[in-house]
Amino acid sequence: MKKLIAIVGTNSDQSTNRQLLQCMQKHFANDAEIELAEIKDFPMFNKPVDKTLPECIQKLAAKIDAADGVIISTPEYDHAVPAALINALNWLSYGIYPFVDKPVMITGASYGVLGSSRAQAQLRQMLDAPELRARIMPSSEFLLANSLTAFDADNRLLDRESVKKLDGLFADFMIFIDITAQLNHAHNQNKKEAKEFSWDKL
């Protein structure tokens, strides 16, 4: 069974993105072991000169490195991903490179009708950065709109079309992980380039 890390892309205690990942964790329990990971206690990124990372960052990096794939669920604030998620990715690409060639599925929930579409587009761009170099599943937006009323009392999605869409995308992600595992011939070079990359040298 595949092991996935599902990152709650916000520091909010009452996020429907956490609900969405908890829903997926239960709904796909027979297909994958999904462990939720929080970023709300991460300190503000301060680019430590000695590159000593907080323990919470090291632990999440190790889990990502060991996982078969990663799911990130992001809300949308002012047409962008939350500052907390940007902060987490800053830490997770500073002297450590767990996302290099790692399969990533992006989801998102929002209170409005657009379902974090702009934030997801921005997150794709960020994950493609030279220091991250994740492999993001293409053409795979899951946009959960009106998320405050999207779940029942047992935290299951109410809309059957949304369930069908999520089922299809998750099945595709399982295949995407298998395909990505075969695209590993340049992995060592990719990681080397990520380590050696510096904006100061451009």
Coordinates of N, CA and C in Angstrom, one line a residue:
M1 N 0.8 -1.2 0.0 CA 0.0 0.0 0.0 C 0.9 1.2 0.0
K2 N 0.5 2.2 -0.8 CA 1.3 3.4 -0.9 C 1.1 4.3 0.3
K3 N 2.2 5.0 0.7 CA 2.2 5.9 1.8 C 2.3 7.3 1.4
L4 N 1.3 8.1 1.8 CA 1.2 9.5 1.3 C 1.3 10.5 2.5
I5 N 1.9 11.6 2.3 CA 1.8 12.7 3.3 C 0.9 13.8 2.7
A6 N -0.1 14.1 3.5 CA -1.1 15.2 3.1 C -0.9 16.4 4.0
I7 N -0.4 17.5 3.3 CA 0.0 18.7 4.0 C -1.2 19.7 4.1
V8 N -1.6 20.0 5.3 CA -2.7 21.0 5.4 C -2.1 22.4 5.2
G9 N -2.4 23.0 4.1 CA -1.7 24.2 3.6 C -2.1 25.5 4.3
T10 N -2.4 25.5 5.6 CA -2.8 26.7 6.3 C -2.4 26.6 7.7
N11 N -2.4 27.7 8.5 CA -2.2 27.6 9.9 C -3.5 27.8 10.7
S12 N -4.6 27.8 10.0 CA -5.9 28.0 10.6 C -6.3 26.7 11.3
D13 N -6.9 26.9 12.5 CA -7.4 25.7 13.3 C -8.7 25.2 12.7
Q14 N -9.4 26.0 12.0 CA -10.8 25.6 11.5 C -10.8 25.6 10.0
S15 N -9.9 25.0 9.3 CA -9.9 25.0 7.9 C -10.6 23.9 7.2
T16 N -11.4 24.2 6.2 CA -12.1 23.1 5.4 C -11.1 22.4 4.6
N17 N -9.9 22.9 4.4 CA -8.8 22.1 3.7 C -8.4 21.0 4.6
R18 N -8.3 21.2 5.9 CA -8.0 20.0 6.8 C -9.2 19.0 6.7
Q19 N -10.4 19.5 6.7 CA -11.5 18.6 6.5 C -11.4 17.8 5.2
L20 N -11.1 18.4 4.2 CA -11.0 17.7 2.9 C -9.9 16.6 3.0
L21 N -8.8 16.9 3.5 CA -7.7 15.9 3.7 C -8.2 14.8 4.6
Q22 N -8.9 15.1 5.7 CA -9.4 14.1 6.6 C -10.4 13.2 5.9
C23 N -11.2 13.8 5.1 CA -12.2 13.1 4.3 C -11.5 12.1 3.3
M24 N -10.4 12.6 2.6 CA -9.7 11.7 1.7 C -9.0 10.6 2.5
Q25 N -8.5 10.9 3.7 CA -7.8 9.9 4.5 C -8.7 8.7 4.8
K26 N -9.9 9.0 5.1 CA -10.9 8.0 5.4 C -11.5 7.3 4.1
H27 N -11.8 8.1 3.1 CA -12.4 7.7 1.9 C -11.5 6.7 1.1
F28 N -10.2 7.0 1.2 CA -9.2 6.2 0.4 C -8.4 5.3 1.3
A29 N -8.9 4.9 2.4 CA -8.2 4.1 3.4 C -7.8 2.8 2.8
N30 N -8.5 2.2 1.9 CA -8.2 0.9 1.3 C -7.2 1.0 0.1
D31 N -6.9 2.3 -0.3 CA -6.0 2.5 -1.4 C -4.7 3.0 -1.0
A32 N -4.6 3.7 0.1 CA -3.3 4.3 0.5 C -3.4 4.7 1.9
E33 N -2.2 4.7 2.6 CA -2.1 5.2 3.9 C -1.7 6.7 3.9
I34 N -2.7 7.5 4.3 CA -2.5 8.9 4.2 C -2.3 9.5 5.6
E35 N -1.2 10.2 5.8 CA -0.9 10.8 7.1 C -1.0 12.3 6.9
L36 N -1.8 12.9 7.8 CA -1.9 14.4 7.7 C -0.7 15.1 8.4
A37 N -0.2 16.1 7.8 CA 0.9 16.9 8.3 C 0.5 18.4 8.5
E38 N 0.8 18.9 9.6 CA 0.4 20.3 9.9 C 1.7 21.2 9.7
I39 N 1.4 22.5 9.4 CA 2.5 23.5 9.2 C 2.2 24.7 10.2
K40 N 1.2 24.6 10.9 CA 0.8 25.8 11.7 C 1.7 26.2 12.8
D41 N 2.6 25.3 13.2 CA 3.6 25.6 14.3 C 5.0 25.9 13.7
F42 N 5.1 26.0 12.4 CA 6.4 26.3 11.8 C 6.8 27.7 12.2
P43 N 8.0 28.0 12.6 CA 8.5 29.3 12.9 C 8.6 30.1 11.5
M44 N 8.7 31.4 11.6 CA 8.8 32.2 10.4 C 10.2 32.0 9.8
F45 N 10.2 31.7 8.5 CA 11.5 31.5 7.8 C 12.4 32.6 8.0
N46 N 13.7 32.4 8.4 CA 14.6 33.4 8.7 C 16.0 33.2 8.1
K47 N 16.1 32.2 7.2 CA 17.3 31.9 6.4 C 18.5 31.8 7.4
P48 N 18.5 30.9 8.3 CA 19.7 30.7 9.2 C 21.0 30.5 8.5
V49 N 22.0 31.2 8.8 CA 23.2 31.2 8.1 C 23.9 29.8 8.2
D50 N 23.8 29.1 9.3 CA 24.4 27.8 9.5 C 23.4 26.7 8.9
K51 N 22.3 27.1 8.4 CA 21.3 26.2 7.8 C 20.8 25.1 8.8
T52 N 20.9 25.5 10.1 CA 20.3 24.6 11.1 C 18.8 24.7 11.1
L53 N 18.1 23.6 10.8 CA 16.6 23.7 10.7 C 15.9 23.3 11.9
P54 N 14.8 23.9 12.2 CA 14.0 23.5 13.4 C 13.6 22.0 13.3
E55 N 13.4 21.4 14.4 CA 13.1 19.9 14.4 C 11.8 19.6 13.7
C56 N 10.8 20.5 13.8 CA 9.6 20.2 13.1 C 9.7 20.2 11.6
I57 N 10.7 21.0 11.1 CA 10.9 21.0 9.6 C 11.7 19.7 9.2
Q58 N 12.6 19.4 10.0 CA 13.4 18.1 9.7 C 12.5 16.9 9.7
K59 N 11.5 16.9 10.7 CA 10.6 15.7 10.7 C 9.7 15.6 9.5
L60 N 9.2 16.8 9.1 CA 8.3 16.7 7.9 C 9.1 16.4 6.7
A61 N 10.3 17.0 6.6 CA 11.1 16.7 5.4 C 11.4 15.2 5.3
A62 N 11.7 14.6 6.4 CA 12.0 13.1 6.4 C 10.7 12.3 6.0
K63 N 9.6 12.8 6.5 CA 8.3 12.1 6.1 C 8.1 12.2 4.6
I64 N 8.3 13.4 4.1 CA 8.1 13.6 2.6 C 9.0 12.8 1.8
D65 N 10.3 12.7 2.3 CA 11.3 12.0 1.6 C 11.0 10.5 1.5
A66 N 10.4 10.0 2.6 CA 10.1 8.5 2.7 C 8.8 8.2 2.1
A67 N 7.9 9.2 1.8 CA 6.6 8.9 1.3 C 6.6 8.6 -0.2
D68 N 5.6 7.9 -0.7 CA 5.5 7.6 -2.1 C 5.0 8.9 -2.9
G69 N 4.3 9.7 -2.2 CA 3.7 10.9 -2.8 C 3.2 11.9 -1.8
V70 N 2.9 13.1 -2.2 CA 2.4 14.2 -1.3 C 1.1 14.7 -1.9
I71 N 0.2 15.0 -1.0 CA -1.0 15.8 -1.3 C -0.9 17.1 -0.6
I72 N -1.2 18.2 -1.2 CA -1.2 19.5 -0.6 C -2.6 20.1 -0.8
S73 N -3.3 20.5 0.2 CA -4.6 21.1 0.1 C -4.4 22.6 0.5
T74 N -4.7 23.5 -0.4 CA -4.5 24.9 -0.1 C -5.8 25.7 -0.2
P75 N -6.0 26.6 0.8 CA -7.1 27.6 0.6 C -6.6 28.7 -0.3
E76 N -7.4 29.7 -0.5 CA -7.0 30.9 -1.3 C -7.3 32.2 -0.5
Y77 N -6.2 32.9 -0.3 CA -6.4 34.2 0.3 C -5.9 35.3 -0.6
D78 N -6.8 36.2 -1.0 CA -6.4 37.3 -1.9 C -5.8 36.8 -3.2
H79 N -6.4 35.7 -3.8 CA -6.0 35.1 -5.0 C -4.6 34.5 -4.9
A80 N -4.2 34.0 -3.7 CA -2.9 33.5 -3.5 C -2.9 32.4 -2.5
V81 N -1.8 31.6 -2.4 CA -1.7 30.6 -1.3 C -1.4 31.4 0.0
P82 N -1.8 30.8 1.1 CA -1.5 31.4 2.4 C 0.0 31.6 2.7
A83 N 0.3 32.6 3.5 CA 1.6 32.9 3.9 C 2.3 31.7 4.6
A84 N 1.4 31.0 5.4 CA 1.9 29.9 6.1 C 2.5 28.8 5.2
L85 N 1.8 28.6 4.1 CA 2.2 27.5 3.1 C 3.5 28.0 2.4
I86 N 3.6 29.2 2.0 CA 4.8 29.8 1.4 C 6.0 29.6 2.4
N87 N 5.7 29.9 3.7 CA 6.7 29.8 4.7 C 7.2 28.4 4.8
A88 N 6.3 27.4 4.8 CA 6.7 26.0 4.9 C 7.5 25.6 3.7
L89 N 7.2 26.0 2.5 CA 7.9 25.6 1.4 C 9.3 26.3 1.4
N90 N 9.4 27.5 1.9 CA 10.7 28.1 2.1 C 11.6 27.3 2.9
W91 N 11.1 26.8 4.1 CA 11.9 25.9 4.9 C 12.3 24.6 4.3
L92 N 11.3 24.0 3.5 CA 11.5 22.7 3.0 C 12.3 22.7 1.7
S93 N 12.9 23.9 1.4 CA 13.8 23.9 0.2 C 15.1 24.7 0.6
Y94 N 15.4 24.8 1.9 CA 16.6 25.5 2.4 C 17.6 24.5 3.0
G95 N 18.5 24.0 2.1 CA 19.5 23.0 2.5 C 19.0 21.6 2.6
I96 N 17.7 21.4 2.3 CA 17.1 20.1 2.2 C 16.2 20.1 1.0
Y97 N 16.0 18.9 0.4 CA 15.4 18.9 -0.9 C 14.4 17.7 -1.1
P98 N 13.5 17.5 -0.1 CA 12.6 16.3 -0.1 C 11.6 16.3 -1.3
F99 N 11.4 17.5 -1.9 CA 10.4 17.5 -3.0 C 11.0 17.2 -4.4
V100 N 12.3 17.1 -4.5 CA 12.8 16.9 -5.8 C 12.3 15.5 -6.4
D101 N 11.6 15.6 -7.5 CA 11.0 14.5 -8.2 C 10.0 13.8 -7.4
K102 N 9.4 14.4 -6.4 CA 8.4 13.8 -5.6 C 7.0 14.0 -6.2
P103 N 6.2 13.0 -6.5 CA 4.9 13.2 -7.0 C 4.0 13.9 -6.0
V104 N 3.3 15.0 -6.6 CA 2.5 15.8 -5.7 C 1.1 16.0 -6.4
M105 N 0.1 15.8 -5.6 CA -1.3 16.1 -6.0 C -1.8 17.3 -5.3
I106 N -2.3 18.3 -6.0 CA -2.8 19.5 -5.4 C -4.3 19.5 -5.3
T107 N -4.9 19.8 -4.1 CA -6.3 20.0 -4.0 C -6.5 21.4 -3.3
G108 N -7.8 21.8 -3.2 CA -8.1 23.0 -2.5 C -9.5 23.2 -2.2
A109 N -9.8 23.8 -1.1 CA -11.2 24.1 -0.7 C -11.3 25.6 -0.4
S110 N -12.4 26.2 -0.7 CA -12.7 27.6 -0.4 C -14.1 27.8 -0.1
Y111 N -14.4 28.9 0.7 CA -15.8 29.2 1.0 C -16.6 29.7 -0.2
G112 N -15.9 30.2 -1.2 CA -16.6 30.8 -2.4 C -16.8 29.8 -3.5
V113 N -17.0 30.3 -4.7 CA -17.4 29.4 -5.8 C -16.2 29.0 -6.7
L114 N -15.0 29.5 -6.5 CA -13.9 29.2 -7.3 C -13.0 28.1 -6.8
G115 N -13.2 27.7 -5.6 CA -12.5 26.6 -5.0 C -11.0 26.7 -5.1
S116 N -10.4 27.8 -4.8 CA -8.9 28.0 -4.7 C -8.2 27.8 -6.0
S117 N -8.8 28.1 -7.1 CA -8.2 27.9 -8.4 C -7.0 28.7 -8.6
R118 N -7.0 30.0 -8.2 CA -5.8 30.8 -8.4 C -4.7 30.4 -7.5
A119 N -5.0 30.0 -6.3 CA -4.0 29.6 -5.4 C -3.3 28.3 -5.9
Q120 N -4.1 27.4 -6.4 CA -3.5 26.1 -7.0 C -2.6 26.4 -8.1
A121 N -2.9 27.4 -9.0 CA -2.1 27.7 -10.1 C -0.7 28.3 -9.6
Q122 N -0.8 29.1 -8.5 CA 0.4 29.7 -7.9 C 1.2 28.6 -7.3
L123 N 0.6 27.7 -6.6 CA 1.3 26.6 -5.9 C 2.0 25.7 -6.9
R124 N 1.4 25.5 -8.1 CA 2.1 24.7 -9.1 C 3.4 25.4 -9.5
Q125 N 3.3 26.7 -9.7 CA 4.5 27.5 -10.1 C 5.6 27.4 -9.0
M126 N 5.2 27.5 -7.8 CA 6.2 27.4 -6.7 C 6.8 26.1 -6.6
L127 N 6.1 25.0 -6.8 CA 6.6 23.7 -6.7 C 7.6 23.3 -7.8
D128 N 7.5 24.1 -8.9 CA 8.4 23.9 -10.0 C 9.7 24.7 -9.9
A129 N 9.8 25.4 -8.8 CA 11.0 26.3 -8.6 C 12.3 25.4 -8.5
P130 N 13.4 26.0 -8.8 CA 14.7 25.2 -8.9 C 15.0 24.5 -7.6
E131 N 14.6 25.1 -6.5 CA 15.0 24.5 -5.2 C 14.0 23.4 -4.7
L132 N 12.8 23.3 -5.4 CA 11.8 22.3 -5.0 C 11.7 21.2 -6.0
R133 N 11.5 21.5 -7.3 CA 11.5 20.6 -8.4 C 10.6 19.4 -8.2
A134 N 9.4 19.6 -7.7 CA 8.4 18.5 -7.5 C 7.9 18.1 -8.8
R135 N 7.3 16.9 -8.9 CA 6.6 16.4 -10.1 C 5.1 16.6 -9.8
I136 N 4.5 17.6 -10.3 CA 3.1 17.9 -10.0 C 2.2 17.2 -11.0
M137 N 1.2 16.5 -10.5 CA 0.3 15.7 -11.4 C -0.4 16.7 -12.3
P138 N -0.3 16.6 -13.7 CA -0.9 17.6 -14.6 C -2.4 17.4 -14.7
S139 N -3.0 18.6 -15.1 CA -4.4 18.6 -15.5 C -5.3 17.9 -14.4
S140 N -5.0 18.3 -13.2 CA -5.7 17.5 -12.1 C -6.3 18.4 -11.0
E141 N -6.8 19.5 -11.3 CA -7.3 20.4 -10.2 C -8.6 19.8 -9.6
F142 N -8.5 19.7 -8.3 CA -9.8 19.4 -7.5 C -10.1 20.7 -6.7
L143 N -11.2 21.3 -7.2 CA -11.6 22.6 -6.6 C -12.9 22.4 -5.8
L144 N -12.8 22.4 -4.5 CA -14.0 22.2 -3.7 C -14.6 23.6 -3.3
A145 N -15.6 24.0 -4.0 CA -16.3 25.3 -3.7 C -17.3 25.2 -2.6
N146 N -17.7 26.3 -2.0 CA -18.7 26.4 -1.0 C -18.4 25.4 0.1
S147 N -17.2 25.3 0.6 CA -16.7 24.2 1.4 C -17.3 24.2 2.8
L148 N -17.9 25.3 3.2 CA -18.5 25.3 4.6 C -19.7 24.4 4.6
T149 N -20.3 24.2 3.5 CA -21.5 23.3 3.4 C -21.3 22.1 2.6
A150 N -20.0 21.7 2.4 CA -19.7 20.6 1.5 C -19.7 19.2 2.1
F151 N -19.6 19.2 3.5 CA -19.4 17.9 4.2 C -20.7 17.6 5.1
D152 N -20.9 16.3 5.2 CA -22.0 15.9 6.2 C -21.4 15.8 7.6
A153 N -22.2 15.3 8.5 CA -21.8 15.2 9.9 C -20.6 14.2 10.1
D154 N -20.4 13.3 9.2 CA -19.3 12.3 9.3 C -18.1 12.7 8.4
N155 N -18.1 14.0 8.0 CA -17.0 14.6 7.2 C -16.9 13.9 5.8
R156 N -18.0 13.5 5.2 CA -18.0 13.0 3.9 C -18.5 14.0 2.9
L157 N -18.0 14.1 1.7 CA -18.5 15.0 0.7 C -20.0 14.7 0.4
L158 N -20.8 15.7 0.4 CA -22.2 15.6 0.1 C -22.5 15.5 -1.4
D159 N -21.8 16.2 -2.2 CA -22.0 16.3 -3.7 C -21.4 15.0 -4.4
R160 N -22.3 14.3 -5.0 CA -21.8 13.0 -5.6 C -20.9 13.3 -6.8
E161 N -21.1 14.4 -7.5 CA -20.2 14.7 -8.7 C -18.8 15.0 -8.2
S162 N -18.7 15.7 -7.0 CA -17.4 16.0 -6.4 C -16.7 14.7 -6.0
V163 N -17.5 13.8 -5.5 CA -16.9 12.5 -5.0 C -16.4 11.7 -6.3
K164 N -17.1 11.7 -7.3 CA -16.7 11.0 -8.6 C -15.4 11.7 -9.1
K165 N -15.4 13.0 -9.1 CA -14.2 13.7 -9.6 C -13.0 13.4 -8.7
L166 N -13.2 13.4 -7.4 CA -12.1 13.1 -6.5 C -11.6 11.7 -6.6
D167 N -12.5 10.7 -6.8 CA -12.2 9.3 -7.0 C -11.3 9.2 -8.2
G168 N -11.7 9.8 -9.3 CA -11.0 9.7 -10.6 C -9.6 10.3 -10.5
L169 N -9.5 11.5 -9.9 CA -8.2 12.1 -9.7 C -7.3 11.3 -8.8
F170 N -7.8 10.8 -7.7 CA -7.0 10.0 -6.8 C -6.5 8.7 -7.5
A171 N -7.3 8.1 -8.3 CA -6.9 6.9 -9.0 C -5.8 7.2 -10.0
D172 N -5.9 8.4 -10.7 CA -4.9 8.9 -11.6 C -3.6 9.1 -10.8
F173 N -3.7 9.7 -9.6 CA -2.5 10.0 -8.8 C -1.8 8.7 -8.4
M174 N -2.5 7.6 -8.1 CA -1.9 6.4 -7.9 C -1.0 5.9 -9.1
I175 N -1.6 6.1 -10.2 CA -0.9 5.7 -11.5 C 0.3 6.6 -11.7
F176 N 0.1 7.9 -11.5 CA 1.1 8.9 -11.6 C 2.3 8.6 -10.8
I177 N 2.1 8.2 -9.6 CA 3.2 7.8 -8.7 C 4.0 6.7 -9.3
D178 N 3.3 5.7 -9.8 CA 4.0 4.5 -10.4 C 4.8 5.0 -11.6
I179 N 4.2 5.8 -12.4 CA 4.9 6.3 -13.6 C 6.2 7.1 -13.2
T180 N 6.0 8.0 -12.2 CA 7.1 8.9 -11.7 C 8.2 8.0 -11.2
A181 N 7.9 6.9 -10.6 CA 8.9 6.1 -10.0 C 9.9 5.6 -11.1
Q182 N 9.4 5.5 -12.3 CA 10.2 5.0 -13.4 C 11.0 6.1 -14.0
L183 N 10.6 7.4 -13.8 CA 11.3 8.5 -14.3 C 12.4 9.0 -13.4
N184 N 13.3 8.1 -13.1 CA 14.3 8.4 -12.0 C 15.7 8.5 -12.5
H185 N 15.9 8.4 -13.8 CA 17.3 8.3 -14.3 C 18.1 9.6 -14.1
A186 N 17.4 10.7 -13.9 CA 18.1 12.0 -13.7 C 17.9 12.5 -12.3
H187 N 17.4 11.6 -11.4 CA 17.1 12.1 -10.0 C 18.3 12.6 -9.3
N188 N 19.4 11.9 -9.3 CA 20.6 12.3 -8.6 C 21.1 13.7 -9.2
Q189 N 21.1 13.8 -10.5 CA 21.5 15.1 -11.0 C 20.6 16.2 -10.7
N190 N 19.3 15.9 -10.7 CA 18.3 16.9 -10.3 C 18.5 17.4 -8.9
K191 N 18.8 16.4 -8.0 CA 19.0 16.8 -6.6 C 20.3 17.6 -6.4
K192 N 21.3 17.2 -7.2 CA 22.6 17.9 -7.2 C 22.4 19.4 -7.6
E193 N 21.6 19.5 -8.7 CA 21.4 20.9 -9.2 C 20.6 21.7 -8.2
A194 N 19.6 21.1 -7.6 CA 18.8 21.8 -6.6 C 19.7 22.3 -5.4
K195 N 20.7 21.4 -5.0 CA 21.6 21.8 -3.9 C 22.5 22.9 -4.3
E196 N 22.9 22.9 -5.6 CA 23.9 23.9 -6.0 C 23.3 25.2 -6.5
F197 N 22.0 25.2 -6.7 CA 21.4 26.4 -7.2 C 21.5 27.6 -6.2
S198 N 21.7 28.7 -6.8 CA 21.8 30.0 -6.0 C 21.3 31.1 -6.8
W199 N 20.3 31.9 -6.3 CA 19.9 33.1 -7.0 C 21.0 34.1 -7.1
D200 N 21.9 34.0 -6.2 CA 23.0 35.0 -6.2 C 24.0 34.8 -7.3
K201 N 24.0 33.6 -7.9 CA 24.9 33.3 -9.0 C 24.3 33.6 -10.4
L202 N 23.1 34.0 -10.4 CA 22.4 34.2 -11.7 C 23.0 35.5 -12.4

